[in-house]
Amino acid sequence: VQLQASGGGLVQSGGSLRLSCTASGFTLDYYAIGWFRQAPGKEREGVSCISYSDSSTYYADSVKGRFTISRDNARNTVWLQMNSLKPEDTAIYYCLADLEHSRCPPSLRLGSWSWGGQGTQVTVSS
């Protein structure tokens, strides 16, 4: 299972981007979907998650109040709206399905995430 993230780009500090997550030949129904990011030389970080069952959401403290995750199951798409971007948000962003759970885990370090899909580069200039 590989999900495709898109919508990244170069933006100035304080700007916004909207990332999209889609999957071909695979339905996102019944799975919690998470956004993760990895910057050079840094640990992989779980950024946000949205459950399938009740669309409950989770945000890392580093993005809380600035990022919003949403999903449209009919369109098989999950979005990550990123506002008030900071240079420290610069990273490759990946969207992943938790293949064993429809609700977000209490920590994004948990879960059976579907690594292997294509990420999208987000670069925030100061």
C-alpha positions as YAML, in Angstrom:
chain: A
units: angstrom
residues:
- id: 1
  name: VAL
  ca: [0.00, 0.00, 0.00]
- id: 2
  name: GLN
  ca: [1.50, 3.30, -1.08]
- id: 3
  name: LEU
  ca: [-0.09, 6.68, -0.65]
- id: 4
  name: GLN
  ca: [0.95, 9.70, -2.67]
- id: 5
  name: ALA
  ca: [1.48, 13.08, -1.08]
- id: 6
  name: SER
  ca: [1.43, 16.21, -3.23]
- id: 7
  name: GLY
  ca: [1.11, 19.96, -2.95]
- id: 8
  name: GLY
  ca: [4.47, 20.83, -1.50]
- id: 9
  name: GLY
  ca: [6.61, 23.70, -2.66]
- id: 10
  name: LEU
  ca: [8.65, 26.72, -1.68]
- id: 11
  name: VAL
  ca: [6.94, 29.33, 0.46]
- id: 12
  name: GLN
  ca: [8.02, 32.25, 2.57]
- id: 13
  name: SER
  ca: [7.79, 32.21, 6.33]
- id: 14
  name: GLY
  ca: [4.22, 32.95, 7.36]
- id: 15
  name: GLY
  ca: [2.80, 31.52, 4.17]
- id: 16
  name: SER
  ca: [0.46, 28.60, 3.57]
- id: 17
  name: LEU
  ca: [0.38, 25.34, 1.67]
- id: 18
  name: ARG
  ca: [-2.23, 22.63, 1.30]
- id: 19
  name: LEU
  ca: [-0.99, 19.09, 0.96]
- id: 20
  name: SER
  ca: [-3.10, 16.33, -0.54]
- id: 21
  name: CYS
  ca: [-2.95, 12.61, 0.05]
- id: 22
  name: THR
  ca: [-4.39, 10.14, -2.43]
- id: 23
  name: ALA
  ca: [-4.14, 6.45, -3.19]
- id: 24
  name: SER
  ca: [-4.67, 4.70, -6.47]
- id: 25
  name: GLY
  ca: [-6.18, 1.26, -6.34]
- id: 26
  name: PHE
  ca: [-6.61, 1.52, -2.60]
- id: 27
  name: THR
  ca: [-9.40, 3.01, -0.55]
- id: 28
  name: LEU
  ca: [-8.56, 5.14, 2.44]
- id: 29
  name: ASP
  ca: [-11.84, 4.08, 4.04]
- id: 30
  name: TYR
  ca: [-11.58, 2.39, 7.43]
- id: 31
  name: TYR
  ca: [-8.03, 3.59, 8.06]
- id: 32
  name: ALA
  ca: [-6.62, 6.31, 10.22]
- id: 33
  name: ILE
  ca: [-4.43, 8.53, 8.03]
- id: 34
  name: GLY
  ca: [-1.34, 10.24, 9.35]
- id: 35
  name: TRP
  ca: [1.02, 12.90, 8.10]
- id: 36
  name: PHE
  ca: [4.69, 12.54, 8.93]
- id: 37
  name: ARG
  ca: [7.70, 14.62, 8.02]
- id: 38
  name: GLN
  ca: [11.43, 14.16, 7.90]
- id: 39
  name: ALA
  ca: [14.02, 16.87, 7.65]
- id: 40
  name: PRO
  ca: [17.69, 16.23, 6.87]
- id: 41
  name: GLY
  ca: [19.56, 15.19, 9.98]
- id: 42
  name: LYS
  ca: [16.43, 15.05, 12.10]
- id: 43
  name: GLU
  ca: [14.24, 12.27, 13.38]
- id: 44
  name: ARG
  ca: [11.05, 11.42, 11.59]
- id: 45
  name: GLU
  ca: [8.15, 13.26, 13.22]
- id: 46
  name: GLY
  ca: [4.48, 12.44, 13.31]
- id: 47
  name: VAL
  ca: [2.66, 15.67, 12.53]
- id: 48
  name: SER
  ca: [-1.04, 14.92, 12.42]
- id: 49
  name: CYS
  ca: [-3.59, 12.15, 12.18]
- id: 50
  name: ILE
  ca: [-7.29, 11.81, 11.37]
- id: 51
  name: SER
  ca: [-9.43, 8.87, 12.31]
- id: 52
  name: TYR
  ca: [-11.86, 7.27, 9.94]
- id: 53
  name: SER
  ca: [-14.63, 6.37, 12.36]
- id: 54
  name: ASP
  ca: [-15.35, 9.84, 13.77]
- id: 55
  name: SER
  ca: [-12.76, 12.04, 12.02]
- id: 56
  name: SER
  ca: [-11.17, 12.82, 15.36]
- id: 57
  name: THR
  ca: [-7.80, 14.46, 14.94]
- id: 58
  name: TYR
  ca: [-4.38, 14.59, 16.52]
- id: 59
  name: TYR
  ca: [-1.68, 17.25, 16.14]
- id: 60
  name: ALA
  ca: [1.90, 17.38, 17.30]
- id: 61
  name: ASP
  ca: [2.56, 20.30, 19.62]
- id: 62
  name: SER
  ca: [4.90, 21.78, 17.03]
- id: 63
  name: VAL
  ca: [2.03, 22.34, 14.56]
- id: 64
  name: LYS
  ca: [-1.01, 22.69, 16.81]
- id: 65
  name: GLY
  ca: [-3.02, 25.78, 15.93]
- id: 66
  name: ARG
  ca: [-1.31, 26.15, 12.55]
- id: 67
  name: PHE
  ca: [-2.09, 22.90, 10.69]
- id: 68
  name: THR
  ca: [-5.50, 21.39, 10.00]
- id: 69
  name: ILE
  ca: [-6.09, 17.86, 8.79]
- id: 70
  name: SER
  ca: [-9.29, 16.84, 7.02]
- id: 71
  name: ARG
  ca: [-10.61, 14.02, 4.88]
- id: 72
  name: ASP
  ca: [-13.27, 13.38, 2.29]
- id: 73
  name: ASN
  ca: [-13.90, 9.66, 2.13]
- id: 74
  name: ALA
  ca: [-16.05, 9.99, -0.99]
- id: 75
  name: ARG
  ca: [-13.10, 11.57, -2.78]
- id: 76
  name: ASN
  ca: [-10.59, 9.18, -1.21]
- id: 77
  name: THR
  ca: [-8.48, 12.16, -0.21]
- id: 78
  name: VAL
  ca: [-6.94, 13.57, 2.95]
- id: 79
  name: TRP
  ca: [-5.61, 17.12, 3.17]
- id: 80
  name: LEU
  ca: [-3.20, 18.92, 5.43]
- id: 81
  name: GLN
  ca: [-3.72, 22.67, 5.47]
- id: 82
  name: MET
  ca: [-0.58, 24.35, 6.73]
- id: 83
  name: ASN
  ca: [-0.74, 27.98, 7.77]
- id: 84
  name: SER
  ca: [1.77, 30.32, 9.42]
- id: 85
  name: LEU
  ca: [4.60, 28.18, 8.11]
- id: 86
  name: LYS
  ca: [8.00, 28.45, 9.73]
- id: 87
  name: PRO
  ca: [11.47, 27.54, 8.42]
- id: 88
  name: GLU
  ca: [11.52, 24.63, 10.88]
- id: 89
  name: ASP
  ca: [8.55, 23.13, 9.00]
- id: 90
  name: THR
  ca: [10.89, 22.46, 6.09]
- id: 91
  name: ALA
  ca: [10.89, 18.71, 5.42]
- id: 92
  name: ILE
  ca: [9.62, 15.99, 3.17]
- id: 93
  name: TYR
  ca: [6.03, 15.25, 4.12]
- id: 94
  name: TYR
  ca: [4.51, 11.79, 3.80]
- id: 95
  name: CYS
  ca: [0.96, 10.55, 4.26]
- id: 96
  name: LEU
  ca: [0.44, 7.06, 5.57]
- id: 97
  name: ALA
  ca: [-2.39, 4.74, 6.44]
- id: 98
  name: ASP
  ca: [-2.48, 2.88, 9.72]
- id: 99
  name: LEU
  ca: [-3.25, -0.52, 8.28]
- id: 100
  name: GLU
  ca: [-4.52, -1.95, 11.56]
- id: 101
  name: HIS
  ca: [-6.61, 0.85, 13.02]
- id: 102
  name: SER
  ca: [-9.41, 3.16, 12.01]
- id: 103
  name: ARG
  ca: [-8.72, 5.50, 14.93]
- id: 104
  name: CYS
  ca: [-5.54, 7.43, 15.45]
- id: 105
  name: PRO
  ca: [-3.24, 5.85, 18.01]
- id: 106
  name: PRO
  ca: [-2.46, 7.74, 21.23]
- id: 107
  name: SER
  ca: [0.97, 8.41, 19.81]
- id: 108
  name: LEU
  ca: [2.04, 8.46, 16.17]
- id: 109
  name: ARG
  ca: [5.07, 6.41, 17.22]
- id: 110
  name: LEU
  ca: [2.55, 3.59, 17.44]
- id: 111
  name: GLY
  ca: [0.47, 2.16, 14.60]
- id: 112
  name: SER
  ca: [1.18, 0.02, 11.56]
- id: 113
  name: TRP
  ca: [2.01, 2.75, 9.10]
- id: 114
  name: SER
  ca: [2.21, 2.09, 5.37]
- id: 115
  name: TRP
  ca: [5.68, 3.46, 4.64]
- id: 116
  name: GLY
  ca: [6.94, 3.41, 1.06]
- id: 117
  name: GLY
  ca: [4.88, 6.04, -0.72]
- id: 118
  name: GLN
  ca: [6.09, 9.20, -2.36]
- id: 119
  name: GLY
  ca: [6.49, 12.27, -0.18]
- id: 120
  name: THR
  ca: [6.34, 15.93, -1.08]
- id: 121
  name: GLN
  ca: [8.98, 18.53, -0.31]
- id: 122
  name: VAL
  ca: [7.99, 21.57, 1.71]
- id: 123
  name: THR
  ca: [10.55, 24.36, 1.94]
- id: 124
  name: VAL
  ca: [9.92, 27.45, 4.03]
- id: 125
  name: SER
  ca: [12.31, 30.34, 3.54]
- id: 126
  name: SER
  ca: [12.99, 32.87, 6.28]
...
